[in-house]
């Protein structure tokens, strides 16, 4: 499969690289930059939350191992933040699914997808 270079003339950062990889394996090319940007932004937001969770879990483990009462109390707040972050990730994925479904419906109403093929 030939990959199209879909990177925009921008910062060339991590989000741009993710956009390129997603498009490369999708087989769709660059037909809908708005949709791909929304996907990449959502995945970037999820990754940021997961990175934060990794830090929180590491801190909670350190607090637990220290067996210092104050540190154990801090773990309550850490666990609450982790729970909130899990909800954020679920919400981002839910929004992504809703947006994707809406995009597919739009394409079907137009009589095919962005490559001109009927679904």
Coordinates of C-alpha atoms in Angstrom, one line a residue:
X1 CA 0.0 0.0 0.0
X2 CA 1.3 3.4 -0.9
X3 CA 1.2 5.9 1.9
X4 CA 0.3 9.5 1.1
X5 CA 2.2 12.2 3.0
X6 CA -0.7 13.9 4.8
X7 CA 1.3 16.0 7.2
X8 CA 0.5 19.6 7.1
X9 CA 3.0 22.3 7.0
X10 CA 3.0 22.8 10.7
X11 CA 5.0 22.1 13.8
X12 CA 5.8 18.5 12.8
X13 CA 5.1 17.5 16.4
X14 CA 3.8 14.3 17.9
X15 CA 0.2 14.9 16.9
X16 CA 1.3 15.5 13.2
X17 CA 3.2 12.2 13.3
X18 CA 0.2 10.4 14.8
X19 CA -2.0 11.8 12.1
X20 CA 0.4 10.6 9.4
X21 CA 0.5 7.1 10.8
X22 CA -3.2 6.8 11.2
X23 CA -3.8 7.9 7.6
X24 CA -1.0 5.7 6.3
X25 CA -2.7 2.5 7.7
X26 CA -6.3 3.6 7.0
X27 CA -6.1 3.3 3.2
X28 CA -8.1 6.5 2.9
X29 CA -5.4 9.0 2.2
X30 CA -6.1 12.6 3.1
X31 CA -9.7 13.0 2.0
X32 CA -11.0 14.5 5.2
X33 CA -8.4 16.5 7.1
X34 CA -11.0 17.8 9.5
X35 CA -12.0 14.3 10.6
X36 CA -8.4 13.1 10.8
X37 CA -7.4 16.2 12.9
X38 CA -10.3 15.4 15.2
X39 CA -9.2 11.8 15.6
X40 CA -5.6 12.9 16.2
X41 CA -6.5 15.5 18.7
X42 CA -8.7 13.1 20.6
X43 CA -6.0 10.5 20.7
X44 CA -3.5 13.1 21.8
X45 CA -5.8 14.2 24.6
X46 CA -6.3 10.5 25.7
X47 CA -2.5 10.0 25.7
X48 CA -2.0 13.1 27.9
X49 CA -4.5 11.8 30.4
X50 CA -3.0 8.3 30.4
X51 CA 0.5 9.8 30.9
X52 CA -0.8 11.7 33.9
X53 CA -2.4 8.5 35.2
X54 CA 1.0 6.8 34.9
X55 CA 2.5 9.6 37.1
X56 CA -0.3 9.4 39.6
X57 CA 0.0 5.6 39.9
X58 CA 3.8 5.9 40.4
X59 CA 3.2 8.5 43.2
X60 CA 0.5 6.4 44.8
X61 CA 2.9 3.4 44.9
X62 CA 5.6 5.4 46.4
X63 CA 3.3 6.8 49.0
X64 CA 2.0 3.3 49.8
X65 CA 5.5 1.9 50.2
X66 CA 6.6 4.8 52.5
X67 CA 3.9 3.8 55.0
X68 CA 3.8 7.4 56.2
X69 CA 0.3 8.2 57.3
X70 CA 0.3 11.6 55.6
X71 CA 1.3 10.0 52.3
X72 CA -1.4 7.4 52.7
X73 CA -4.0 10.2 53.1
X74 CA -2.6 11.8 49.9
X75 CA -3.4 8.6 48.0
X76 CA -7.1 9.3 48.6
X77 CA -6.8 12.4 46.4
X78 CA -4.7 10.6 43.9
X79 CA -7.2 7.8 43.5
X80 CA -10.0 10.4 43.1
X81 CA -8.0 12.1 40.3
X82 CA -7.4 8.7 38.7
X83 CA -11.1 8.0 38.7
X84 CA -11.9 11.4 37.2
X85 CA -9.3 10.8 34.5
X86 CA -10.8 7.5 33.6
X87 CA -14.1 9.2 33.1
X88 CA -12.4 11.8 30.9
X89 CA -10.9 9.1 28.7
X90 CA -14.3 7.4 28.5
X91 CA -15.9 10.7 27.5
X92 CA -13.3 11.4 24.9
X93 CA -13.8 8.0 23.3
X94 CA -17.6 8.4 23.5
X95 CA -17.4 11.8 21.7
X96 CA -15.0 10.3 19.1
X97 CA -17.4 7.4 18.5
X98 CA -20.4 9.8 18.2
X99 CA -18.5 12.1 15.8
X100 CA -17.3 9.1 13.7
X101 CA -20.8 7.7 13.5
X102 CA -22.1 11.1 12.4
X103 CA -19.4 11.4 9.7
X104 CA -20.4 8.0 8.3
X105 CA -24.1 9.0 8.2
X106 CA -23.2 12.1 6.4
X107 CA -21.2 10.2 3.8
X108 CA -24.0 7.6 3.3
X109 CA -26.5 10.4 2.8
X110 CA -24.3 11.9 0.1
X111 CA -24.3 8.4 -1.6
X112 CA -20.9 7.1 -0.7
X113 CA -17.8 7.7 1.2
X114 CA -15.1 10.3 0.5
X115 CA -13.4 8.1 -2.0
X116 CA -16.6 7.8 -4.1
X117 CA -17.3 4.2 -3.1
X118 CA -20.7 3.2 -1.8
X119 CA -20.8 1.7 1.6

